[in-house]
Amino acid sequence: MLSRLVLTDFRNHADLTLVPGGGFVVLTGENGAGKTNVIEAVSLLAPGRGLRAAPLGEMARQGGKGGFGVAATLETTHPQSPSHVWEGLGEGLSRGGQAGAEDPAGGEISIATGTIATAPERRIVRIQGATAPATALAEWLTVLWLTPAMDRLFVEPASERRRFLDRLTLALAPGHAVHSSRYDAAMRARNRLLGEASEGAPLDADWIAALEAQMAEHGAAIDTARRETVAALGLRLAEQPDGPFARAGLALEGWTGAGETLAGDLATGRRRDMAAGRTLIGPHRTDLAVSHLGKAQPAALCSTGEQKALLLGIVLAHAELVAERTGRHPVLLLDEVAAHLDPRRRAALFAALAGKGQVWMTGTEAALFAELHGEASHVALPFVR
């Protein structure tokens, strides 16, 4: 869990410090108060581009000094050495690190991310004061989220469902972030070579073959991890009794080639990919198919309410699976989750989440969380112009 969160020049927050509790953390306030901005900051403490998938340059506060900082103290189950002073990431990250350094060793770790004014699109990550790749964050914190924009997940392009699936997979296999990053880097380099060749440049056969071998190696790991996640989560969902949240059936569609054949398939498909201007086979062409088990119907054909219930069911089951497999609960970020649920489903949701780790929720009114009966850390954010 996060025991301390410090935001500096992040979105609309010039300087915000929160000390949340270990269970429900409820953020309320008017539209524009920056509730979603807070949980977006938490989402950046895991690999990836956060719950909005926005460019880093958009996250720095307008009118600020340039760059932003998100720093946190994380309570873990394993003792760690004391934090060091954070250097080079600006005042916000330095203060966040120094605050952690005052705490004694014994299960606390300081993590931070952000940018500096001279490099607004280069993300910097520090763990215990040491520079680290963003993928290393997966070893310390698992973060999952649901936002109103995800209500259309089942009718959006396949890329959005892959992103959702990869977040689920990362929680069970932290190395998934590294494989995904290296696969994407190799694919971008291959596409660039093919693009240059289409314009008449000679094609370096050895270099492109090496890139395809990298894609095959990391693509096989990506595909294996995704399939294991879908199988384990699908089994858990199928075994759950019927309740207020619909049970989802999960399957992978699209590219299904075995990793050991991918290098050969890429080599034989160079001319096709050159004409298309992109790589047409590989795990980046996979889709997550979701169905409503009770109605035997694709999720895309379900009502908006049913789709939201399916998503909630998936996230709740996955959180249980993560806790069972890893021994730690994921941090859940639920943006405006209570706004469109009837009182019965709200109460059922809160009951299902109770005791399941730290859960951050946002809403415009405290009344939406009355069923919690005061069992939450409550933060009322003022409107910030």
mmCIF file of C-alpha atoms in Angstrom:
data_model
loop_
_atom_site.group_PDB
_atom_site.id
_atom_site.type_symbol
_atom_site.label_atom_id
_atom_site.label_comp_id
_atom_site.label_asym_id
_atom_site.label_seq_id
_atom_site.Cartn_x
_atom_site.Cartn_y
_atom_site.Cartn_z
ATOM 1 C CA MET A 1 0.000 0.000 0.000
ATOM 2 C CA LEU A 2 0.966 3.620 -0.423
ATOM 3 C CA SER A 3 1.376 5.295 2.960
ATOM 4 C CA ARG A 4 2.420 8.664 1.534
ATOM 5 C CA LEU A 5 1.935 10.367 -1.837
ATOM 6 C CA VAL A 6 3.516 13.662 -2.896
ATOM 7 C CA LEU A 7 2.584 15.432 -6.146
ATOM 8 C CA THR A 8 4.533 18.430 -7.415
ATOM 9 C CA ASP A 9 3.430 20.359 -10.501
ATOM 10 C CA PHE A 10 1.388 17.377 -11.660
ATOM 11 C CA ARG A 11 -1.660 18.327 -13.742
ATOM 12 C CA ASN A 12 -3.587 20.891 -11.650
ATOM 13 C CA HIS A 13 -1.786 20.102 -8.386
ATOM 14 C CA ALA A 14 1.106 22.437 -7.599
ATOM 15 C CA ASP A 15 1.914 20.787 -4.278
ATOM 16 C CA LEU A 16 -0.216 18.020 -2.774
ATOM 17 C CA THR A 17 0.643 15.547 -0.017
ATOM 18 C CA LEU A 18 -1.686 12.705 0.964
ATOM 19 C CA VAL A 19 -1.300 10.155 3.766
ATOM 20 C CA PRO A 20 -3.834 7.470 2.836
ATOM 21 C CA GLY A 21 -4.920 4.529 4.941
ATOM 22 C CA GLY A 22 -4.591 0.902 4.030
ATOM 23 C CA GLY A 23 -8.138 0.165 2.870
ATOM 24 C CA PHE A 24 -10.583 2.401 1.043
ATOM 25 C CA VAL A 25 -9.288 5.823 0.002
ATOM 26 C CA VAL A 26 -12.156 8.037 -1.166
ATOM 27 C CA LEU A 27 -11.450 11.237 -3.104
ATOM 28 C CA THR A 28 -14.389 13.608 -3.498
ATOM 29 C CA GLY A 29 -14.775 17.085 -4.927
ATOM 30 C CA GLU A 30 -16.346 19.114 -7.673
ATOM 31 C CA ASN A 31 -15.655 18.471 -11.319
ATOM 32 C CA GLY A 32 -12.242 19.944 -12.019
ATOM 33 C CA ALA A 33 -10.900 19.466 -8.490
ATOM 34 C CA GLY A 34 -8.320 16.978 -9.788
ATOM 35 C CA LYS A 35 -9.616 13.684 -8.379
ATOM 36 C CA THR A 36 -8.729 11.707 -11.489
ATOM 37 C CA ASN A 37 -5.387 13.488 -11.636
ATOM 38 C CA VAL A 38 -4.493 12.043 -8.230
ATOM 39 C CA ILE A 39 -5.211 8.461 -9.198
ATOM 40 C CA GLU A 40 -3.479 9.005 -12.550
ATOM 41 C CA ALA A 41 -0.398 9.947 -10.540
ATOM 42 C CA VAL A 42 -0.682 6.677 -8.592
ATOM 43 C CA SER A 43 -0.997 4.753 -11.869
ATOM 44 C CA LEU A 44 2.374 6.170 -12.966
ATOM 45 C CA LEU A 45 4.042 4.321 -10.102
ATOM 46 C CA ALA A 46 3.730 1.192 -12.253
ATOM 47 C CA PRO A 47 5.200 0.551 -15.718
ATOM 48 C CA GLY A 48 3.443 2.145 -18.671
ATOM 49 C CA ARG A 49 1.899 5.497 -19.458
ATOM 50 C CA GLY A 50 -0.733 5.512 -16.752
ATOM 51 C CA LEU A 51 -4.496 5.327 -16.851
ATOM 52 C CA ARG A 52 -4.871 8.102 -19.446
ATOM 53 C CA ALA A 53 -1.944 6.921 -21.621
ATOM 54 C CA ALA A 54 -1.114 10.600 -22.102
ATOM 55 C CA PRO A 55 2.197 12.068 -23.295
ATOM 56 C CA LEU A 56 4.444 13.006 -20.386
ATOM 57 C CA GLY A 57 4.613 16.604 -21.530
ATOM 58 C CA GLU A 58 0.881 17.009 -20.914
ATOM 59 C CA MET A 59 1.189 16.005 -17.259
ATOM 60 C CA ALA A 60 3.303 18.947 -16.104
ATOM 61 C CA ARG A 61 1.226 21.725 -14.548
ATOM 62 C CA GLN A 62 0.600 24.721 -16.762
ATOM 63 C CA GLY A 63 2.316 27.708 -15.227
ATOM 64 C CA GLY A 64 4.717 25.491 -13.279
ATOM 65 C CA LYS A 65 8.485 25.414 -13.478
ATOM 66 C CA GLY A 66 8.472 22.642 -16.060
ATOM 67 C CA GLY A 67 8.510 18.916 -15.372
ATOM 68 C CA PHE A 68 6.570 17.155 -12.643
ATOM 69 C CA GLY A 69 7.133 14.820 -9.721
ATOM 70 C CA VAL A 70 5.192 11.917 -8.234
ATOM 71 C CA ALA A 71 6.811 10.432 -5.129
ATOM 72 C CA ALA A 72 5.501 7.828 -2.724
ATOM 73 C CA THR A 73 6.389 5.770 0.297
ATOM 74 C CA LEU A 74 5.361 2.172 -0.220
ATOM 75 C CA GLU A 75 4.816 -0.229 2.657
ATOM 76 C CA THR A 76 5.999 -3.699 1.724
ATOM 77 C CA THR A 77 6.004 -7.066 3.454
ATOM 78 C CA HIS A 78 9.794 -7.365 3.253
ATOM 79 C CA PRO A 79 12.198 -5.067 5.143
ATOM 80 C CA GLN A 80 14.272 -2.754 2.955
ATOM 81 C CA SER A 81 17.272 -0.549 3.610
ATOM 82 C CA PRO A 82 16.604 3.129 4.437
ATOM 83 C CA SER A 83 15.844 5.437 1.528
ATOM 84 C CA HIS A 84 18.488 7.778 0.156
ATOM 85 C CA VAL A 85 18.077 11.417 -0.741
ATOM 86 C CA TRP A 86 16.646 11.755 -4.224
ATOM 87 C CA GLU A 87 18.723 13.879 -6.566
ATOM 88 C CA GLY A 88 18.158 15.418 -9.977
ATOM 89 C CA LEU A 89 14.389 15.080 -10.295
ATOM 90 C CA GLY A 90 13.405 18.491 -9.011
ATOM 91 C CA GLU A 91 12.051 19.681 -5.688
ATOM 92 C CA GLY A 92 8.968 17.474 -5.633
ATOM 93 C CA LEU A 93 10.786 14.180 -6.089
ATOM 94 C CA SER A 94 13.609 15.225 -3.768
ATOM 95 C CA ARG A 95 11.171 16.036 -0.966
ATOM 96 C CA GLY A 96 9.305 12.780 -1.520
ATOM 97 C CA GLY A 97 12.535 10.816 -1.244
ATOM 98 C CA GLN A 98 13.764 12.709 1.794
ATOM 99 C CA ALA A 99 10.467 12.090 3.576
ATOM 100 C CA GLY A 100 10.958 8.371 3.077
ATOM 101 C CA ALA A 101 14.565 8.630 4.260
ATOM 102 C CA GLU A 102 13.357 9.737 7.686
ATOM 103 C CA ASP A 103 11.521 6.470 8.172
ATOM 104 C CA PRO A 104 13.394 3.546 9.736
ATOM 105 C CA ALA A 105 14.146 0.453 7.726
ATOM 106 C CA GLY A 106 11.605 -2.307 7.951
ATOM 107 C CA GLY A 107 9.205 -2.665 5.102
ATOM 108 C CA GLU A 108 9.199 0.824 3.570
ATOM 109 C CA ILE A 109 10.528 1.807 0.187
ATOM 110 C CA SER A 110 10.543 5.124 -1.642
ATOM 111 C CA ILE A 111 9.630 5.225 -5.305
ATOM 112 C CA ALA A 112 9.232 8.202 -7.605
ATOM 113 C CA THR A 113 8.805 9.159 -11.211
ATOM 114 C CA GLY A 114 8.637 12.386 -13.156
ATOM 115 C CA THR A 115 10.291 14.623 -15.692
ATOM 116 C CA ILE A 116 12.539 17.679 -15.721
ATOM 117 C CA ALA A 117 11.998 20.902 -17.641
ATOM 118 C CA THR A 118 14.852 20.302 -20.079
ATOM 119 C CA ALA A 119 13.538 16.855 -21.072
ATOM 120 C CA PRO A 120 9.730 16.964 -20.711
ATOM 121 C CA GLU A 121 9.157 13.691 -22.598
ATOM 122 C CA ARG A 122 11.852 11.622 -20.857
ATOM 123 C CA ARG A 123 10.544 9.728 -17.874
ATOM 124 C CA ILE A 124 12.846 9.305 -14.903
ATOM 125 C CA VAL A 125 12.303 6.625 -12.258
ATOM 126 C CA ARG A 126 14.009 6.291 -8.892
ATOM 127 C CA ILE A 127 13.696 3.358 -6.478
ATOM 128 C CA GLN A 128 15.361 3.825 -3.101
ATOM 129 C CA GLY A 129 17.283 6.739 -4.561
ATOM 130 C CA ALA A 130 18.769 4.786 -7.451
ATOM 131 C CA THR A 131 17.876 5.397 -11.078
ATOM 132 C CA ALA A 132 15.919 2.463 -12.487
ATOM 133 C CA PRO A 133 13.992 1.570 -15.650
ATOM 134 C CA ALA A 134 10.236 2.006 -15.484
ATOM 135 C CA THR A 135 9.815 -1.746 -15.919
ATOM 136 C CA ALA A 136 11.436 -2.259 -12.485
ATOM 137 C CA LEU A 137 8.389 -0.684 -10.818
ATOM 138 C CA ALA A 138 6.470 -3.904 -11.486
ATOM 139 C CA GLU A 139 8.586 -5.690 -8.883
ATOM 140 C CA TRP A 140 7.274 -3.439 -6.119
ATOM 141 C CA LEU A 141 3.753 -2.325 -6.916
ATOM 142 C CA THR A 142 0.829 -3.769 -8.835
ATOM 143 C CA VAL A 143 -1.725 -1.189 -9.950
ATOM 144 C CA LEU A 144 -5.024 -1.869 -11.727
ATOM 145 C CA TRP A 145 -7.666 0.654 -12.699
ATOM 146 C CA LEU A 146 -11.100 1.205 -14.132
ATOM 147 C CA THR A 147 -12.118 4.560 -15.604
ATOM 148 C CA PRO A 148 -15.319 5.783 -17.276
ATOM 149 C CA ALA A 149 -13.485 5.741 -20.618
ATOM 150 C CA MET A 150 -13.086 1.979 -20.236
ATOM 151 C CA ASP A 151 -16.844 1.481 -20.306
ATOM 152 C CA ARG A 152 -16.431 1.239 -24.098
ATOM 153 C CA LEU A 153 -13.553 -1.223 -23.892
ATOM 154 C CA PHE A 154 -15.451 -4.002 -25.654
ATOM 155 C CA VAL A 155 -16.357 -1.870 -28.677
ATOM 156 C CA GLU A 156 -13.022 -0.038 -28.953
ATOM 157 C CA PRO A 157 -10.191 -1.187 -31.264
ATOM 158 C CA ALA A 158 -8.314 -4.326 -30.255
ATOM 159 C CA SER A 159 -5.331 -2.260 -29.111
ATOM 160 C CA GLU A 160 -7.306 -1.046 -26.084
ATOM 161 C CA ARG A 161 -8.178 -4.589 -25.013
ATOM 162 C CA ARG A 162 -4.543 -5.655 -25.462
ATOM 163 C CA ARG A 163 -3.484 -2.813 -23.204
ATOM 164 C CA PHE A 164 -6.024 -3.960 -20.604
ATOM 165 C CA LEU A 165 -4.872 -7.573 -20.914
ATOM 166 C CA ASP A 166 -1.219 -6.594 -20.580
ATOM 167 C CA ARG A 167 -1.984 -4.728 -17.366
ATOM 168 C CA LEU A 168 -3.662 -7.878 -15.996
ATOM 169 C CA THR A 169 -0.734 -9.996 -17.165
ATOM 170 C CA LEU A 170 1.877 -7.669 -15.690
ATOM 171 C CA ALA A 171 0.351 -8.106 -12.239
ATOM 172 C CA LEU A 172 1.039 -11.847 -12.414
ATOM 173 C CA ALA A 173 4.280 -11.758 -14.412
ATOM 174 C CA PRO A 174 6.396 -8.634 -13.710
ATOM 175 C CA GLY A 175 8.849 -9.643 -16.451
ATOM 176 C CA HIS A 176 6.072 -9.083 -18.996
ATOM 177 C CA ALA A 177 6.936 -5.375 -19.074
ATOM 178 C CA VAL A 178 10.508 -6.075 -20.157
ATOM 179 C CA HIS A 179 9.472 -8.494 -22.890
ATOM 180 C CA SER A 180 6.854 -6.058 -24.194
ATOM 181 C CA SER A 181 9.309 -3.156 -24.228
ATOM 182 C CA ARG A 182 11.987 -5.119 -26.081
ATOM 183 C CA TYR A 183 9.525 -6.606 -28.537
ATOM 184 C CA ASP A 184 8.160 -3.152 -29.391
ATOM 185 C CA ALA A 185 11.668 -1.717 -29.784
ATOM 186 C CA ALA A 186 12.701 -4.508 -32.148
ATOM 187 C CA MET A 187 9.487 -4.162 -34.156
ATOM 188 C CA ARG A 188 9.956 -0.399 -34.534
ATOM 189 C CA ALA A 189 13.512 -0.939 -35.763
ATOM 190 C CA ARG A 190 12.342 -3.611 -38.229
ATOM 191 C CA ASN A 191 9.566 -1.364 -39.542
ATOM 192 C CA ARG A 192 12.078 1.435 -40.019
ATOM 193 C CA LEU A 193 14.420 -0.828 -42.005
ATOM 194 C CA LEU A 194 11.566 -2.029 -44.198
ATOM 195 C CA GLY A 195 10.425 1.560 -44.740
ATOM 196 C CA GLU A 196 13.893 2.596 -45.838
ATOM 197 C CA ALA A 197 14.100 -0.426 -48.148
ATOM 198 C CA SER A 198 10.771 0.510 -49.750
ATOM 199 C CA GLU A 199 12.360 3.836 -50.696
ATOM 200 C CA GLY A 200 15.311 2.156 -52.373
ATOM 201 C CA ALA A 201 17.838 1.733 -49.561
ATOM 202 C CA PRO A 202 19.652 -1.632 -49.387
ATOM 203 C CA LEU A 203 18.204 -4.036 -46.815
ATOM 204 C CA ASP A 204 20.691 -5.317 -44.246
ATOM 205 C CA ALA A 205 19.686 -8.985 -44.189
ATOM 206 C CA ASP A 206 21.720 -9.863 -41.090
ATOM 207 C CA TRP A 207 20.400 -6.918 -39.080
ATOM 208 C CA ILE A 208 16.759 -7.504 -39.941
ATOM 209 C CA ALA A 209 17.145 -11.233 -39.203
ATOM 210 C CA ALA A 210 18.565 -10.366 -35.780
ATOM 211 C CA LEU A 211 15.635 -8.060 -35.100
ATOM 212 C CA GLU A 212 13.183 -10.769 -36.136
ATOM 213 C CA ALA A 213 14.925 -13.229 -33.811
ATOM 214 C CA GLN A 214 14.473 -10.741 -30.951
ATOM 215 C CA MET A 215 10.807 -10.321 -31.827
ATOM 216 C CA ALA A 216 10.364 -14.086 -31.836
ATOM 217 C CA GLU A 217 12.079 -14.503 -28.461
ATOM 218 C CA HIS A 218 10.167 -11.787 -26.668
ATOM 219 C CA GLY A 219 6.963 -12.410 -28.616
ATOM 220 C CA ALA A 220 6.904 -16.016 -27.392
ATOM 221 C CA ALA A 221 7.247 -14.835 -23.787
ATOM 222 C CA ILE A 222 4.479 -12.256 -24.263
ATOM 223 C CA ASP A 223 2.136 -14.807 -25.801
ATOM 224 C CA THR A 224 2.828 -17.407 -23.089
ATOM 225 C CA ALA A 225 2.250 -14.941 -20.250
ATOM 226 C CA ARG A 226 -0.974 -13.653 -21.787
ATOM 227 C CA ARG A 227 -2.344 -17.149 -22.320
ATOM 228 C CA GLU A 228 -1.513 -18.212 -18.779
ATOM 229 C CA THR A 229 -3.271 -15.104 -17.444
ATOM 230 C CA VAL A 230 -6.364 -15.662 -19.568
ATOM 231 C CA ALA A 231 -6.533 -19.341 -18.595
ATOM 232 C CA ALA A 232 -6.133 -18.733 -14.855
ATOM 233 C CA LEU A 233 -8.501 -15.771 -14.765
ATOM 234 C CA GLY A 234 -11.045 -17.491 -17.001
ATOM 235 C CA LEU A 235 -11.103 -20.506 -14.691
ATOM 236 C CA ARG A 236 -11.614 -18.331 -11.620
ATOM 237 C CA LEU A 237 -14.460 -16.434 -13.308
ATOM 238 C CA ALA A 238 -16.149 -19.647 -14.439
ATOM 239 C CA GLU A 239 -16.062 -21.060 -10.891
ATOM 240 C CA GLN A 240 -17.619 -17.998 -9.278
ATOM 241 C CA PRO A 241 -21.310 -18.127 -8.373
ATOM 242 C CA ASP A 242 -23.756 -15.802 -10.058
ATOM 243 C CA GLY A 243 -23.973 -12.437 -8.344
ATOM 244 C CA PRO A 244 -24.537 -8.738 -8.986
ATOM 245 C CA PHE A 245 -21.594 -8.612 -11.399
ATOM 246 C CA ALA A 246 -21.759 -10.596 -14.611
ATOM 247 C CA ARG A 247 -19.307 -13.453 -15.105
ATOM 248 C CA ALA A 248 -17.075 -13.033 -18.125
ATOM 249 C CA GLY A 249 -15.727 -15.645 -20.482
ATOM 250 C CA LEU A 250 -12.230 -14.881 -21.814
ATOM 251 C CA ALA A 251 -10.347 -16.015 -24.906
ATOM 252 C CA LEU A 252 -7.535 -14.838 -27.165
ATOM 253 C CA GLU A 253 -8.214 -14.212 -30.842
ATOM 254 C CA GLY A 254 -6.234 -12.949 -33.791
ATOM 255 C CA TRP A 255 -2.586 -13.928 -34.080
ATOM 256 C CA THR A 256 -2.042 -17.333 -32.538
ATOM 257 C CA GLY A 257 1.274 -18.413 -34.073
ATOM 258 C CA ALA A 258 3.750 -20.231 -31.847
ATOM 259 C CA GLY A 259 6.737 -18.144 -30.821
ATOM 260 C CA GLU A 260 9.239 -20.549 -32.351
ATOM 261 C CA THR A 261 7.753 -20.019 -35.818
ATOM 262 C CA LEU A 262 7.463 -16.224 -35.603
ATOM 263 C CA ALA A 263 10.983 -15.471 -36.855
ATOM 264 C CA GLY A 264 10.391 -17.535 -39.990
ATOM 265 C CA ASP A 265 6.957 -16.035 -40.548
ATOM 266 C CA LEU A 266 8.399 -12.533 -40.251
ATOM 267 C CA ALA A 267 11.156 -13.352 -42.746
ATOM 268 C CA THR A 268 8.732 -14.684 -45.341
ATOM 269 C CA GLY A 269 6.381 -11.754 -44.798
ATOM 270 C CA ARG A 270 8.870 -8.929 -45.342
ATOM 271 C CA ARG A 271 7.499 -7.877 -48.731
ATOM 272 C CA ARG A 272 3.939 -7.893 -47.429
ATOM 273 C CA ASP A 273 4.903 -5.854 -44.381
ATOM 274 C CA MET A 274 6.924 -3.483 -46.537
ATOM 275 C CA ALA A 275 3.861 -2.817 -48.674
ATOM 276 C CA ALA A 276 1.645 -2.365 -45.612
ATOM 277 C CA GLY A 277 4.140 -0.121 -43.860
ATOM 278 C CA ARG A 278 3.869 -2.134 -40.626
ATOM 279 C CA THR A 279 4.308 -5.627 -39.209
ATOM 280 C CA LEU A 280 1.154 -7.681 -39.740
ATOM 281 C CA ILE A 281 1.842 -10.748 -37.582
ATOM 282 C CA GLY A 282 2.872 -11.190 -33.996
ATOM 283 C CA PRO A 283 1.449 -10.779 -30.483
ATOM 284 C CA HIS A 284 0.702 -7.116 -31.216
ATOM 285 C CA ARG A 285 -2.123 -8.441 -33.421
ATOM 286 C CA THR A 286 -3.836 -10.427 -30.666
ATOM 287 C CA ASP A 287 -7.275 -9.499 -29.318
ATOM 288 C CA LEU A 288 -8.931 -10.289 -25.992
ATOM 289 C CA ALA A 289 -12.417 -11.671 -26.635
ATOM 290 C CA VAL A 290 -14.862 -11.268 -23.743
ATOM 291 C CA SER A 291 -18.321 -12.773 -23.467
ATOM 292 C CA HIS A 292 -21.193 -12.677 -20.981
ATOM 293 C CA LEU A 293 -21.319 -16.276 -19.705
ATOM 294 C CA GLY A 294 -24.840 -16.006 -18.334
ATOM 295 C CA LYS A 295 -26.240 -14.831 -21.662
ATOM 296 C CA ALA A 296 -23.767 -16.630 -23.961
ATOM 297 C CA GLN A 297 -23.320 -13.327 -25.748
ATOM 298 C CA PRO A 298 -20.256 -11.310 -26.832
ATOM 299 C CA ALA A 299 -19.582 -8.409 -24.480
ATOM 300 C CA ALA A 300 -19.716 -5.980 -27.396
ATOM 301 C CA LEU A 301 -23.425 -6.806 -27.824
ATOM 302 C CA CYS A 302 -24.302 -6.334 -24.157
ATOM 303 C CA SER A 303 -25.826 -3.204 -22.687
ATOM 304 C CA THR A 304 -23.608 -0.474 -21.243
ATOM 305 C CA GLY A 305 -24.562 -1.525 -17.726
ATOM 306 C CA GLU A 306 -23.778 -5.152 -18.441
ATOM 307 C CA GLN A 307 -20.412 -4.218 -19.932
ATOM 308 C CA LYS A 308 -19.508 -2.247 -16.805
ATOM 309 C CA ALA A 309 -20.577 -5.195 -14.660
ATOM 310 C CA LEU A 310 -18.392 -7.519 -16.743
ATOM 311 C CA LEU A 311 -15.401 -5.231 -16.277
ATOM 312 C CA LEU A 312 -15.959 -5.027 -12.539
ATOM 313 C CA GLY A 313 -16.262 -8.793 -12.339
ATOM 314 C CA ILE A 314 -12.987 -9.253 -14.226
ATOM 315 C CA VAL A 315 -11.103 -6.771 -12.041
ATOM 316 C CA LEU A 316 -12.455 -8.224 -8.786
ATOM 317 C CA ALA A 317 -11.587 -11.782 -9.797
ATOM 318 C CA HIS A 318 -8.164 -10.698 -11.004
ATOM 319 C CA ALA A 319 -7.406 -8.894 -7.735
ATOM 320 C CA GLU A 320 -8.164 -12.108 -5.860
ATOM 321 C CA LEU A 321 -5.974 -14.092 -8.244
ATOM 322 C CA VAL A 322 -3.058 -11.670 -7.832
ATOM 323 C CA ALA A 323 -3.280 -11.819 -4.038
ATOM 324 C CA GLU A 324 -3.382 -15.614 -4.155
ATOM 325 C CA ARG A 325 -0.453 -15.955 -6.574
ATOM 326 C CA THR A 326 1.852 -13.188 -5.310
ATOM 327 C CA GLY A 327 0.921 -12.796 -1.666
ATOM 328 C CA ARG A 328 0.134 -9.092 -2.089
ATOM 329 C CA HIS A 329 -3.013 -7.258 -3.054
ATOM 330 C CA PRO A 330 -2.892 -4.920 -6.046
ATOM 331 C CA VAL A 331 -3.652 -1.242 -5.570
ATOM 332 C CA LEU A 332 -7.015 -0.616 -7.254
ATOM 333 C CA LEU A 333 -7.927 2.740 -8.801
ATOM 334 C CA LEU A 334 -11.662 3.066 -9.499
ATOM 335 C CA ASP A 335 -12.579 6.378 -11.090
ATOM 336 C CA GLU A 336 -16.233 7.409 -10.691
ATOM 337 C CA VAL A 337 -17.046 3.752 -10.114
ATOM 338 C CA ALA A 338 -20.095 4.383 -7.903
ATOM 339 C CA ALA A 339 -21.765 7.022 -10.062
ATOM 340 C CA HIS A 340 -23.698 4.645 -12.317
ATOM 341 C CA LEU A 341 -24.308 1.761 -9.944
ATOM 342 C CA ASP A 342 -27.590 1.293 -8.116
ATOM 343 C CA PRO A 343 -27.398 1.119 -4.286
ATOM 344 C CA ARG A 344 -27.522 -2.702 -4.288
ATOM 345 C CA ARG A 345 -24.581 -3.050 -6.641
ATOM 346 C CA ARG A 346 -22.651 -0.299 -4.845
ATOM 347 C CA ALA A 347 -23.041 -2.129 -1.546
ATOM 348 C CA ALA A 348 -22.061 -5.414 -3.222
ATOM 349 C CA LEU A 349 -18.977 -3.797 -4.749
ATOM 350 C CA PHE A 350 -17.823 -2.327 -1.455
ATOM 351 C CA ALA A 351 -18.398 -5.641 0.297
ATOM 352 C CA ALA A 352 -16.375 -7.476 -2.349
ATOM 353 C CA LEU A 353 -13.501 -4.991 -2.014
ATOM 354 C CA ALA A 354 -13.398 -4.886 1.787
ATOM 355 C CA GLY A 355 -10.151 -6.302 3.118
ATOM 356 C CA LYS A 356 -8.708 -6.654 -0.393
ATOM 357 C CA GLY A 357 -5.913 -4.105 -0.057
ATOM 358 C CA GLN A 358 -5.816 -0.420 -0.872
ATOM 359 C CA VAL A 359 -8.672 0.784 -3.077
ATOM 360 C CA TRP A 360 -8.757 4.381 -4.351
ATOM 361 C CA MET A 361 -12.174 5.634 -5.482
ATOM 362 C CA THR A 362 -13.340 9.000 -6.768
ATOM 363 C CA GLY A 363 -16.749 10.648 -6.794
ATOM 364 C CA THR A 364 -18.384 14.050 -6.738
ATOM 365 C CA GLU A 365 -20.421 13.341 -3.610
ATOM 366 C CA ALA A 366 -19.609 11.681 -0.318
ATOM 367 C CA ALA A 367 -23.146 10.240 -0.293
ATOM 368 C CA LEU A 368 -22.129 7.790 -3.025
ATOM 369 C CA PHE A 369 -19.937 6.043 -0.468
ATOM 370 C CA ALA A 370 -22.405 5.942 2.418
ATOM 371 C CA GLU A 371 -22.431 2.123 2.303
ATOM 372 C CA LEU A 372 -18.821 2.176 3.547
ATOM 373 C CA HIS A 373 -20.140 3.365 6.925
ATOM 374 C CA GLY A 374 -17.069 5.531 7.526
ATOM 375 C CA GLU A 375 -14.570 2.728 6.920
ATOM 376 C CA ALA A 376 -12.397 4.785 4.567
ATOM 377 C CA SER A 377 -9.779 7.489 4.384
ATOM 378 C CA HIS A 378 -11.713 10.432 3.009
ATOM 379 C CA VAL A 379 -10.062 13.303 1.128
ATOM 380 C CA ALA A 380 -12.166 16.247 -0.026
ATOM 381 C CA LEU A 381 -10.268 18.054 -2.781
ATOM 382 C CA PRO A 382 -10.962 21.788 -3.214
ATOM 383 C CA PHE A 383 -11.593 23.166 -6.688
ATOM 384 C CA VAL A 384 -8.306 24.415 -8.165
ATOM 385 C CA ARG A 385 -8.551 27.011 -10.921
#
